[in-house]
Coordinates of C-alpha atoms in Angstrom, one line a residue:
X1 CA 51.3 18.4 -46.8
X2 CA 49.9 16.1 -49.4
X3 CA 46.4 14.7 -48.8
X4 CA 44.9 12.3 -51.2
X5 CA 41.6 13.8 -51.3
X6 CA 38.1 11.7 -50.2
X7 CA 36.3 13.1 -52.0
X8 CA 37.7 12.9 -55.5
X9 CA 38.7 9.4 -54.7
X10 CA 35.2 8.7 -53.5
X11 CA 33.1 10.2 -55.4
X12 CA 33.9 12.9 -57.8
X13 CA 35.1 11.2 -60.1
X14 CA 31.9 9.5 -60.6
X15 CA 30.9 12.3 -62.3
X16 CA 33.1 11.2 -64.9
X17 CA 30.8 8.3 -65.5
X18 CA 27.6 10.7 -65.7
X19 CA 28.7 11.5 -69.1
X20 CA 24.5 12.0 -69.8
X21 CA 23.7 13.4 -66.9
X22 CA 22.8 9.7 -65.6
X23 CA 25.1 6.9 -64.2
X24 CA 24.1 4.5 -66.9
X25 CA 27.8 4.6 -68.0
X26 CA 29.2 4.0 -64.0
X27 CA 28.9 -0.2 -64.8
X28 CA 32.9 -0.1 -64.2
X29 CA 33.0 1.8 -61.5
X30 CA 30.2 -0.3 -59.9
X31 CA 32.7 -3.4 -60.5
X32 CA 35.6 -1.7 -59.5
X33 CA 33.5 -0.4 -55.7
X34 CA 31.4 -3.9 -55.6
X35 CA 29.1 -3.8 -52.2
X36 CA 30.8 -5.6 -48.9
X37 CA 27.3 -6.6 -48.2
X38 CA 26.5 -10.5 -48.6
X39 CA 23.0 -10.0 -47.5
X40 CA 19.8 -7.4 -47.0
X41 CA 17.2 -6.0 -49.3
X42 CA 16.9 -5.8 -52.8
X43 CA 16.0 -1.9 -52.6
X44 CA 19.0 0.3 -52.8
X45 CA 20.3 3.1 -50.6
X46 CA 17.9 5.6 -51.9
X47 CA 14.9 3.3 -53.0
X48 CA 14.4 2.5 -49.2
X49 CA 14.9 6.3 -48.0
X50 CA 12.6 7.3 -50.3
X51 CA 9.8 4.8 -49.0
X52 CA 10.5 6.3 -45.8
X53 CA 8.7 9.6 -44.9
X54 CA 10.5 10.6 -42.2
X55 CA 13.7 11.1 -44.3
X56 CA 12.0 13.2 -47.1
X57 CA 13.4 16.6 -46.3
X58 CA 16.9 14.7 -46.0
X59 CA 16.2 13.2 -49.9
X60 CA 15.6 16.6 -51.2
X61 CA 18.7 17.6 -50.5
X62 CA 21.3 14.7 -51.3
X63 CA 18.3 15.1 -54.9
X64 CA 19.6 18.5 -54.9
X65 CA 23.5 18.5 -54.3
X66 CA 25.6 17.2 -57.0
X67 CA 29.1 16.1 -57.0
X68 CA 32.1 18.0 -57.6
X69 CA 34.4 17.0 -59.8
X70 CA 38.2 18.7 -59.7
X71 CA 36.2 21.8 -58.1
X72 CA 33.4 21.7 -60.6
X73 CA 30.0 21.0 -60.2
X74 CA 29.0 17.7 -62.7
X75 CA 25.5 16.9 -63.2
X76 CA 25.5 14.0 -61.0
X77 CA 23.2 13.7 -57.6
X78 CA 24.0 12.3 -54.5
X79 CA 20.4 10.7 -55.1
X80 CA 21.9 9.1 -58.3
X81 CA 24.9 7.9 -56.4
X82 CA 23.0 6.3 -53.7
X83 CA 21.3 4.6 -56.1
X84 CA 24.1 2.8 -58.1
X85 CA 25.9 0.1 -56.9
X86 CA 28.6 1.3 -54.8
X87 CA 28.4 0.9 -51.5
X88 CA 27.8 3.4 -48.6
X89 CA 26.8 3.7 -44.6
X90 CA 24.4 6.7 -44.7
X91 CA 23.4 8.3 -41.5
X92 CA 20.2 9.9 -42.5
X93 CA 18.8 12.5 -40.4
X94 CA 14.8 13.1 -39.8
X95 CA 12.8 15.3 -41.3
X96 CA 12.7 18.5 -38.8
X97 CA 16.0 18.5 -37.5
X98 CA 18.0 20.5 -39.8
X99 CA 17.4 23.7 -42.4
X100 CA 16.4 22.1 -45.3
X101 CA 15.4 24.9 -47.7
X102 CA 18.6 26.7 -46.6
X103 CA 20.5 24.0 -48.1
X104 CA 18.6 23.4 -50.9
X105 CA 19.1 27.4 -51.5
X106 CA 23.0 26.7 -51.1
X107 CA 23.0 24.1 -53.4
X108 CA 21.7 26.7 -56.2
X109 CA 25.5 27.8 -56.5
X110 CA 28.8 25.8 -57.4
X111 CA 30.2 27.4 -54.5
X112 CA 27.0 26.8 -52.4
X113 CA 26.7 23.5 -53.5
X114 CA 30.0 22.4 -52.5
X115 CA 29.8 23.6 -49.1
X116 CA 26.4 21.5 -48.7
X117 CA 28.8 18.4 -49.7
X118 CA 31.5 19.1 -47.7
X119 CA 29.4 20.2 -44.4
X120 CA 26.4 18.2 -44.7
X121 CA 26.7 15.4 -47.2
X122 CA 30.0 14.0 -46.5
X123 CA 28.9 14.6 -42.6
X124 CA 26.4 11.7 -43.1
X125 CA 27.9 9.1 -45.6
X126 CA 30.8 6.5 -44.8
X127 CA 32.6 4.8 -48.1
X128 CA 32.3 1.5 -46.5
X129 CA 28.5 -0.4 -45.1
X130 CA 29.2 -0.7 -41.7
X131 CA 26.2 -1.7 -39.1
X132 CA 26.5 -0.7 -35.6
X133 CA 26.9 -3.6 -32.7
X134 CA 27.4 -3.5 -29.2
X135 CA 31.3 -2.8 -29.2
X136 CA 32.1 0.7 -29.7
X137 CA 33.9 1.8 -33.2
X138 CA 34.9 4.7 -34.8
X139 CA 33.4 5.4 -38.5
X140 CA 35.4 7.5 -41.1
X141 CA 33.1 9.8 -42.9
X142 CA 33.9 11.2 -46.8
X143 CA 35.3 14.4 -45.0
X144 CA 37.6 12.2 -43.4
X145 CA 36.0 13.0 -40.0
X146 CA 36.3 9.8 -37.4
X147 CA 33.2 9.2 -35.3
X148 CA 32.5 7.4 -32.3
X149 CA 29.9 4.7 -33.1
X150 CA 28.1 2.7 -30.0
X151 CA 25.3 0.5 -30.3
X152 CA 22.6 3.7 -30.4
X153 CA 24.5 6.5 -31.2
X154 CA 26.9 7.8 -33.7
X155 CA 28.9 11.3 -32.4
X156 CA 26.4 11.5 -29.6
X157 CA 23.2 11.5 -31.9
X158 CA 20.9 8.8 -30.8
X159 CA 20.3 6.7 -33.6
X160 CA 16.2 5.9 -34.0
X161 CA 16.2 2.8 -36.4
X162 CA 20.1 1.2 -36.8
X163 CA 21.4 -1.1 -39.7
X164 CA 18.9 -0.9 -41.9
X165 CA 20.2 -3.2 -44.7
X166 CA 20.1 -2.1 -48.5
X167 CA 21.4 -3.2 -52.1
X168 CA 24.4 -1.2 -51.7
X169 CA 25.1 -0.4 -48.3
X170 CA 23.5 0.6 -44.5
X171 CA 21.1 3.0 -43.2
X172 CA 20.9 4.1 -39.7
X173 CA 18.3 6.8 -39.1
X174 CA 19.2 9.4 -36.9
X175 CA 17.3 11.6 -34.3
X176 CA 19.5 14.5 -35.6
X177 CA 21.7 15.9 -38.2
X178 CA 25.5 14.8 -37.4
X179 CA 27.1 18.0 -35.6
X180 CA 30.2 19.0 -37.9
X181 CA 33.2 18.8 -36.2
X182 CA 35.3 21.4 -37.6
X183 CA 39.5 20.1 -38.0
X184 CA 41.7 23.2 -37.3
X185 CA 42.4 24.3 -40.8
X186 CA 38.6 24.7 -41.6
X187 CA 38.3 26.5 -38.4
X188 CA 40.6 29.3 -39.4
X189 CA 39.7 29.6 -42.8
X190 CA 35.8 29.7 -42.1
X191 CA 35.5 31.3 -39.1
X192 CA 35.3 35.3 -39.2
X193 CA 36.6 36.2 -36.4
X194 CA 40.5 35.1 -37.7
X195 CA 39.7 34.5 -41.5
X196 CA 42.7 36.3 -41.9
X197 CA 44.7 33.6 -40.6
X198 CA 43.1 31.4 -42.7
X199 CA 43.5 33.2 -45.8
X200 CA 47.2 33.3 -44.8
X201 CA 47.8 29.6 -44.8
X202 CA 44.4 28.6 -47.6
X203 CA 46.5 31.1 -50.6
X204 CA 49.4 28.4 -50.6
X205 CA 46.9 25.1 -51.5
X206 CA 47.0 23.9 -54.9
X207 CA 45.9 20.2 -56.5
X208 CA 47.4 18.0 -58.6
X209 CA 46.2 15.4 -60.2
X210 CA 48.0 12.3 -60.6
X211 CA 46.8 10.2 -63.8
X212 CA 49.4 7.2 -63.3
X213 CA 47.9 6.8 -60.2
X214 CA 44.5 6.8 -61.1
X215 CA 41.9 4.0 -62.6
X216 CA 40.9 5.3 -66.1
X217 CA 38.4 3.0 -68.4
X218 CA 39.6 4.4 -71.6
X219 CA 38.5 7.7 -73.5
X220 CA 35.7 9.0 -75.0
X221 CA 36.0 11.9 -77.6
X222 CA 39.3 11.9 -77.1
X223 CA 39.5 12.7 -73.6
X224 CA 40.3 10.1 -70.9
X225 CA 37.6 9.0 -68.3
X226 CA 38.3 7.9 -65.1
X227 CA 36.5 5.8 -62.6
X228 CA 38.7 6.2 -59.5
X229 CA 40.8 9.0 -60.0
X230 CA 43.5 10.5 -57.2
X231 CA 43.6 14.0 -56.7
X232 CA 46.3 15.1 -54.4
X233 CA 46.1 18.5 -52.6
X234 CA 49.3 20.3 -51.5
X235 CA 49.9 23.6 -49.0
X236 CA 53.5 24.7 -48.7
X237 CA 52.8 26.8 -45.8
X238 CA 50.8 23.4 -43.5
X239 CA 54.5 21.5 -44.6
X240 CA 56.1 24.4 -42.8
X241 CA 54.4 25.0 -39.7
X242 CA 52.1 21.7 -39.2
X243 CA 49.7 19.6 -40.6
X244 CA 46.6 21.3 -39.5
X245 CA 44.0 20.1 -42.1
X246 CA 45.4 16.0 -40.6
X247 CA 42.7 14.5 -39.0
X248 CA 45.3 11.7 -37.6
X249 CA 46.7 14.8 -35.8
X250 CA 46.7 17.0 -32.6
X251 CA 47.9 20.9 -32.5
X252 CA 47.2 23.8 -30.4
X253 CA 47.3 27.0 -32.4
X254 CA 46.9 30.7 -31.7
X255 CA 44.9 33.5 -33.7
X256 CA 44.8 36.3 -33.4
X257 CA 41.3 38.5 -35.0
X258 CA 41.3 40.1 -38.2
X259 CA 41.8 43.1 -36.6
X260 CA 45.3 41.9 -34.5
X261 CA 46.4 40.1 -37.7
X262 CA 46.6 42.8 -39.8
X263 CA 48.1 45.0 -37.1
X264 CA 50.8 42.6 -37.1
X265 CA 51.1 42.0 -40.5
X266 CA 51.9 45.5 -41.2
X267 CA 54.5 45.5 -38.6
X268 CA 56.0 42.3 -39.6
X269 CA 56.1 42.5 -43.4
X270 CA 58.9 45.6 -42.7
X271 CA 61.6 43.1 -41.7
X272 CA 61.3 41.5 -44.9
X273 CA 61.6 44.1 -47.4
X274 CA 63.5 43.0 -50.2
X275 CA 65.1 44.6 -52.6
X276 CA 63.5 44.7 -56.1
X277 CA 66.1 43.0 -57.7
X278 CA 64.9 39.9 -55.9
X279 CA 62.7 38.0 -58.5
X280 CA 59.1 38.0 -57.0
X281 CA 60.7 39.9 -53.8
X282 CA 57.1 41.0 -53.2
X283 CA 56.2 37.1 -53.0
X284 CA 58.8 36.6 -50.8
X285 CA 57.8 39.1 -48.6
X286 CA 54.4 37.5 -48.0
X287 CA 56.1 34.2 -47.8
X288 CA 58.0 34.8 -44.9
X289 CA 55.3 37.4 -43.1
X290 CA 52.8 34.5 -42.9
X291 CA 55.5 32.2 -41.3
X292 CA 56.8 34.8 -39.0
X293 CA 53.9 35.6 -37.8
X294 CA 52.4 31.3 -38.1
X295 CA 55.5 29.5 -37.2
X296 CA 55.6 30.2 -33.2
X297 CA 51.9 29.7 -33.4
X298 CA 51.7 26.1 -34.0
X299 CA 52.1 23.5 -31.6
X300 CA 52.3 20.1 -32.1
X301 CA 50.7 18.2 -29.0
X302 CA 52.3 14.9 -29.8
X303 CA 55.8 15.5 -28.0
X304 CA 55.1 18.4 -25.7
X305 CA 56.0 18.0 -22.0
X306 CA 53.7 19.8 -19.6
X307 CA 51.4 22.3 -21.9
X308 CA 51.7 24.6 -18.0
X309 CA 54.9 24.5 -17.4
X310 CA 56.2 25.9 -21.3
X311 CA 55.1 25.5 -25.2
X312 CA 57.5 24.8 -27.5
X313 CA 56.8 25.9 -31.3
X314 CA 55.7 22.7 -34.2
X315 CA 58.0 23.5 -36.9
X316 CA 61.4 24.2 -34.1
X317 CA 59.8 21.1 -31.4
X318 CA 62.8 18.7 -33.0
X319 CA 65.5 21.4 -33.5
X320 CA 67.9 21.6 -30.7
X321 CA 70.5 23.9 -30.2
X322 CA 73.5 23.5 -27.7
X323 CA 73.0 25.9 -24.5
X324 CA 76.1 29.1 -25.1
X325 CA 75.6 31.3 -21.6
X326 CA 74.5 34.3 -23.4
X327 CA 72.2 33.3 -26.1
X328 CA 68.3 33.3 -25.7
X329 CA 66.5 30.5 -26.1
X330 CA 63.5 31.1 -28.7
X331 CA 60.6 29.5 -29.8
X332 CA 59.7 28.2 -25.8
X333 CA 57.1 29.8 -24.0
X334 CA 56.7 29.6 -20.5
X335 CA 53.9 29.7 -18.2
X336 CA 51.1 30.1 -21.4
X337 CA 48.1 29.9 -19.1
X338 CA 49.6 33.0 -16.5
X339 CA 49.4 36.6 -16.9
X340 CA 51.7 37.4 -20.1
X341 CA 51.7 34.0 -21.0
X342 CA 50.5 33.3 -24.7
X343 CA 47.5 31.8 -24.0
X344 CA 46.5 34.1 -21.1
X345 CA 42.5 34.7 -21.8
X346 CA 42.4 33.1 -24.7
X347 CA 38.8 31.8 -26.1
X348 CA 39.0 28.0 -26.4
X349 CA 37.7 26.5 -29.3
X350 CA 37.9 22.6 -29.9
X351 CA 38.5 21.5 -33.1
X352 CA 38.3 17.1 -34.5
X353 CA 42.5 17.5 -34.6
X354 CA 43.1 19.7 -31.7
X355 CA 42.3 23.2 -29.7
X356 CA 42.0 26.7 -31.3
X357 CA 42.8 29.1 -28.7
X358 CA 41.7 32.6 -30.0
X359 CA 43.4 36.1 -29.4
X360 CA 42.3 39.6 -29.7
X361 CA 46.1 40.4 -30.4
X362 CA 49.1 38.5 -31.6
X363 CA 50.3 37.3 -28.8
X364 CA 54.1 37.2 -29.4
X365 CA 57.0 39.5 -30.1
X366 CA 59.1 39.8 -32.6
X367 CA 62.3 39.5 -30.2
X368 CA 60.5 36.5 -29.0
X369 CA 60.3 34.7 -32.6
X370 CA 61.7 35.6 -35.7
X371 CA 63.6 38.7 -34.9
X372 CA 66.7 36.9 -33.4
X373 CA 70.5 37.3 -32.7
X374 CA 72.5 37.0 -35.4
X375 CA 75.8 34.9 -34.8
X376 CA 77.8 34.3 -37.3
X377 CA 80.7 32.2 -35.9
X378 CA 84.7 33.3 -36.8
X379 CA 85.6 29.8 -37.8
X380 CA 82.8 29.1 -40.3
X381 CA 85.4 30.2 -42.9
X382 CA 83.2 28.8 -45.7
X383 CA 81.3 32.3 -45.0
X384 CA 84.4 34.3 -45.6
X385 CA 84.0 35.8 -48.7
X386 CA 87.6 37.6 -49.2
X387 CA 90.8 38.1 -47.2
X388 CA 93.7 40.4 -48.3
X389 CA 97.4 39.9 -46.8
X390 CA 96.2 37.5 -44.3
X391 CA 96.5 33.6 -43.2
X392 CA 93.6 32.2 -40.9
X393 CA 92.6 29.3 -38.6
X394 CA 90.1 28.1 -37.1
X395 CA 91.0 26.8 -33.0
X396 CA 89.0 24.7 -30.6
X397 CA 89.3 25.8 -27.2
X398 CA 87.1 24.7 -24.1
X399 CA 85.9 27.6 -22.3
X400 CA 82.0 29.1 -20.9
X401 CA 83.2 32.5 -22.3
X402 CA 84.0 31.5 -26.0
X403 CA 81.1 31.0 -28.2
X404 CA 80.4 27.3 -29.9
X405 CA 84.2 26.7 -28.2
X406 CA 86.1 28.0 -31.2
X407 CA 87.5 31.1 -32.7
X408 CA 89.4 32.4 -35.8
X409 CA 93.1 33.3 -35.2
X410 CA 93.8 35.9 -38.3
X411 CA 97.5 36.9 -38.5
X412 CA 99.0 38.9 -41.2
X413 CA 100.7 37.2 -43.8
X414 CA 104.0 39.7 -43.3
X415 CA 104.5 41.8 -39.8
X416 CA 103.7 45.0 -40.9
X417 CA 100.5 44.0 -43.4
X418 CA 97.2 46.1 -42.4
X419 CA 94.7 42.5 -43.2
X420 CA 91.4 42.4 -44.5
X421 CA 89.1 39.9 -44.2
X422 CA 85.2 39.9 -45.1
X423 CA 82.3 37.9 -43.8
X424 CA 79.0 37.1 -45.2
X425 CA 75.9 37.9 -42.9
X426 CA 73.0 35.3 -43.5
X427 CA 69.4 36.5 -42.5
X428 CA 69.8 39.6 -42.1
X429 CA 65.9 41.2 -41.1
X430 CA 64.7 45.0 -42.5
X431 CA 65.2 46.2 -39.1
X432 CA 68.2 47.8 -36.3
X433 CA 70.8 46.0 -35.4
X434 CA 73.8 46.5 -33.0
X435 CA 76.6 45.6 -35.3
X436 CA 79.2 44.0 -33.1
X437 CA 82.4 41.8 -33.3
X438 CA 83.6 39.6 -30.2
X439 CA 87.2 39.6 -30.1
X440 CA 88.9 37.2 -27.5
X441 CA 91.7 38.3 -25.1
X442 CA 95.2 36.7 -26.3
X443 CA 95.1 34.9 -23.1
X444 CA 93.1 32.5 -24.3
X445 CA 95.8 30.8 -26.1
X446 CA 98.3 31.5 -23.8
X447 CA 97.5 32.1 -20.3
X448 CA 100.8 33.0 -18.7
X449 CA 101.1 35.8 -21.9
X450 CA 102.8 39.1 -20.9
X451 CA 103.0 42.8 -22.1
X452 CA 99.8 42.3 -24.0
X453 CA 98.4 44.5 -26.8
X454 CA 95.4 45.8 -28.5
X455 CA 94.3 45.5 -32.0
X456 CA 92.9 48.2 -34.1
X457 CA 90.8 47.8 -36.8
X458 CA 88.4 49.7 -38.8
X459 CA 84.7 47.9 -40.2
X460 CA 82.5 48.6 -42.9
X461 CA 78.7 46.9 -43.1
X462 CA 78.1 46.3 -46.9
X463 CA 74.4 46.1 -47.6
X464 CA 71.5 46.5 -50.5
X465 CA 69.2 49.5 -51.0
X466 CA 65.4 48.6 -51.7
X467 CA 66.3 49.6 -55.1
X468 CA 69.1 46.6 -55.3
X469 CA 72.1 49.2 -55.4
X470 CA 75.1 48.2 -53.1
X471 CA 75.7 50.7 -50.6
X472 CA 78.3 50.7 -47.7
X473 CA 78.6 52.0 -44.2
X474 CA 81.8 52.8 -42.9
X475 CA 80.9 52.8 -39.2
X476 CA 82.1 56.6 -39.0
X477 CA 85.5 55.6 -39.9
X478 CA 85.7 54.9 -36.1
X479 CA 89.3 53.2 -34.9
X480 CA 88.0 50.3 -33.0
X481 CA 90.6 49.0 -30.5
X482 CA 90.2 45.1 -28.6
X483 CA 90.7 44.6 -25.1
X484 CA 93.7 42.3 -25.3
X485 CA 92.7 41.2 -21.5
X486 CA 89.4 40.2 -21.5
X487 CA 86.0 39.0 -23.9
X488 CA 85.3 42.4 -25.7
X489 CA 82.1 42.5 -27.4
X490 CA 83.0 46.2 -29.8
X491 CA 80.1 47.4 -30.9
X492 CA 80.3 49.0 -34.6
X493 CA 77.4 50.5 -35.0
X494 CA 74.4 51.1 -33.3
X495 CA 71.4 50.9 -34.3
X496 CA 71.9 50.4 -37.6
X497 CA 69.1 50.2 -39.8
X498 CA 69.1 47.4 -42.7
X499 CA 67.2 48.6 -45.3
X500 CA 66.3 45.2 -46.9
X501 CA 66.6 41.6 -45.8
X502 CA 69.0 38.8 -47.5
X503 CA 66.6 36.2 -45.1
X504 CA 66.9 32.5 -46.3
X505 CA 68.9 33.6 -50.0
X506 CA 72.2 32.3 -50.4
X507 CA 73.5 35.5 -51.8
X508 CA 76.6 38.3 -50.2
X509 CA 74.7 41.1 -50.4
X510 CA 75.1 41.9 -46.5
X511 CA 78.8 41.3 -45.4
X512 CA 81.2 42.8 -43.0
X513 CA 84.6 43.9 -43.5
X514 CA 87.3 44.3 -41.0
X515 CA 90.4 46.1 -41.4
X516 CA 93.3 46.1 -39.3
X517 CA 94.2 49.6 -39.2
X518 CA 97.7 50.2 -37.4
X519 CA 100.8 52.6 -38.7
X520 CA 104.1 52.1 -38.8
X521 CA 105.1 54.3 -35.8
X522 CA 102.4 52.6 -33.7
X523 CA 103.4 49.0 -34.3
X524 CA 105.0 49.0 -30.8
X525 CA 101.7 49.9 -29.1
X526 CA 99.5 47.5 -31.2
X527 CA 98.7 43.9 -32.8
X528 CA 97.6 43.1 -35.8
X529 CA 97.0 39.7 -34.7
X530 CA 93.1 39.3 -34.2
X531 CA 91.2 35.8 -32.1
X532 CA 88.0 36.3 -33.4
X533 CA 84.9 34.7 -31.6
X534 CA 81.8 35.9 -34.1
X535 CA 80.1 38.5 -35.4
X536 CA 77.1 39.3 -33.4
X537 CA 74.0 41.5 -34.6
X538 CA 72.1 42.1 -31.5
X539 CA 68.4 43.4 -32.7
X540 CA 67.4 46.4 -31.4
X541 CA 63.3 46.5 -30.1
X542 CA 62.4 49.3 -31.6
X543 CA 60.5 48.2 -34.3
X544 CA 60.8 49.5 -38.4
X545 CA 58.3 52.8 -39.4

């Protein structure tokens, strides 16, 4: 997600013209923000709310605050900014109806002083003068919060003395302090009961700022100053599971506590150990945690169909895959509001960009999201990694029972050759999986076939230690022998635990090889010729110590 920040477009960059702790140097960004107002008094924003004592304990603050400037605190007010020539809406707020000295104590900080900008200051200021009137309107505020304006009230507030004309902008005096309507990024990140979400997602934000993009007015002891400068603020995870910090937006998402977040966490992170040869493999393990545990937690309100009837996930609402009889369906959640559902007791929280719902647990399993079948299909040849004395294709073929409607035909390259061929496995969890292979009955290509045989074969599951060694498992040197008559899912091992995950690298360090197995004196019993449907890891719900 890349938002191009209000506030260092706004204003904290003005702190690059209080070079002297004054704005005596901001002349250029005065031209460059020129008032939209043609008429009114002569006294600027703050010159008339200081002349007004019912606004003092509101002064003392915006005196108090200063601007922040890429996440530093400058040396400029919000007193000296209202009194420059740029222009502003300000709903000021009488004395009485907010905590003063608390804010003023906050302000005392950098970190203090830049939640008083963001939660208070930017709650009362508008970039552009706008006076109320008798058709309703919605005002943008600098934290990029849109509020209903009528012709007494703004967010509900009953406004005491409106449009109040200045210099540089508007003044409408409110009964009240503006409540602060949390978006659904701020809520997780600043409320304690699922911080822990919060931190989650806020550990992936960085800035960036963009100089060719920005208005500089030259530079002064050799650094370049800037009078409109564009600060763009990134968070890989919010481009992965929804823009949640997008005011323009509406979600639903579930959190869990602290507490129920860190009990899944811990039970999540062991399905994506990876092995230490992985560069950062301890990165990527808290990576793809977060969005295991975020990604079926996000919905995106826009395109859902009846929020009673089913849920369907943000990041997986687009993706749709073909219906094969056998497969689960995952990221869909039925019935949310019932007993079992998701959202079953849930505290409701709303938020300016949608609803928080919040959890004492996680409300999902892992069978239900991210641990999933694993098909890998017999004619995505592009995944075989190596085949020994055999020729291969891939066949279409119509039928309920034959999974994505095609198959590999393997035959071996001379009668009496014992083929090999190996497969990669993609996304393979930390966890226990059924290993199996579905093998189609020679029927399938030939319905009226007689006197129809087997074929043996032999498998080995080639996977990684956490150390990065290559180990292999030869499923107990087992002969496994097809059902030439009918779909026969043969099950290779059970249970078997991965110790590490190959989940979204494009490597072969998990693959399975299959062996046709058959002697000379049994050739009359057996056939090496193999239809193979897919290779199917079936998770097993016991969950990783």
């Amino acid at each position: 997600m890349i938002i191009k920040s209000f506030k260092n477009i706004a204003l904290s960059l003005v702190a690059g013209c209080g070079l002297a702790a004054t704005l005596t140097a901001c002349s250029d960004w005065d031209n460059h923000y020129e008032p939209t107002l043609a008429d009114g008094s002569n006294a600027t924003l703050w010159e008339q709310m200081k002349a007004n004592p019912q606004l003092s304990d509101f002064c003392e603050v915006l005196d108090q605050t200063r601007v922040f400037r890429m996440h530093r605190k400058t040396e400029v007010s919000y007193a000296q900014l209202l009194n420059s020539g740029q222009a502003f809406t300000v709903i000021a707020p009488v004395n009485g109806t907010f905590d003063k000295d608390s804010l003023i104590r906050l302000t005392e900080t950098a970190p203090g002083d830049s939640i008083v900008e963001k939660f208070f200051v930017f709650n009362h200021l508008s970039r552009m003068a706008t006076s109320m009137k008798a058709t309703p309107q919605k005002l943008r505020l600098l934290n990029g919060k849109d509020v209903n304006m009528t012709e007494s009230t703004i967010q509900g507030v009953t406004i005491l003395e409106r449009n109040k004309h200045a210099l540089n902008g508007v003044i409408h005096v409110a009964s009240h302090a503006l409540p602060y309507s949390y978006n659904l990024y701020e809520a997780l990140c600043d409320d304690p009961d699922v911080s822990l979400v919060g931190e989650s997602i806020r550990q992936y934000a960085w800035d960036e700022f963009d100089p060719d993009a920005s208005v500089s007015i030259g530079v002064v002891d050799g650094v370049p100053v800037y009078i409109d400068s564009v600060v763009y603020e990134y968070n890989r995870m919010l481009d992965a599971i929804g823009e949640l910090n997008s005011e323009d937006s509406l979600f639903w998402v579930v959190a869990p506590s602290s507490a129920g977040w860190q009990k899944a966490w811990e039970t999540t992170s062991k399905y994506f150990t990876y092995d230490q040869s992985y560069q950062k493999a301890d990165s990527l393990q808290r990576y793809w945690t977060n969005r295991a545990l975020l990604d079926d937690a996000v919905f995106n309100m826009t395109d859902q169909k009846t929020t009673t009837d089913s849920l369907v996930s943000a990041p997986y609402l687009n993706w749709r895959k073909s219906y094969v009889a056998g497969k689960p369906v995952y990221h869909v959640f039925h019935k949310p509001f019932e007993p079992g559902g998701i959202l079953y007791g849930a505290q409701k929280m709303e938020c300016s960009n949608g609803v928080l719902y919040k959890t004492d647990e996680w409300p999902f399993a892992p069978e239900q999201t991210f641990f999933k079948e694993l098909w890998t299909e017999g004619e995505t040849t592009w995944l075989i990694l190596e085949e020994k004395l055999c020729r291969y294709a891939a066949i279409s073929e119509v039928a309920d029972s034959i999974s994505e409607g095609r198959y590999l035909q393997i035959i071996p390259t001379q009668s009496t050759a014992n083929w090999e061929i190996t497969y990669r496995l993609d996304n393979v969890l930390s966890g226990e999986y059924d290993v199996c292979a579905i093998i189609l009955p020679q029927t399938v290509s030939n319905p009226d076939a007689t006197k129809l045989k087997p074929c043996k074969f032999k498998a080995t599951i080639n996977y990684v230690a956490t150390d990065g060694s290559a180990k292999s498992f030869d499923c107990d040197n087992v002969q496994f022998k097809s059902d030439p008559e009918k779909v026969d899912t043969v099950v290779l091992a059970e249970a078997f635990p991965f110790p590490t995950t190959n989940f979204n690298q494009n490597t072969s360090k998990v693959s399975l090889t299959l062996k046709c197995s058959i002697t000379a004196r049994e050739n009359a019993n057996y056939s090496r010729e193999m239809l193979l449907d897919c290779i199917y890891l079936r998770p097993r719900t016991s969950k990783p110590e």
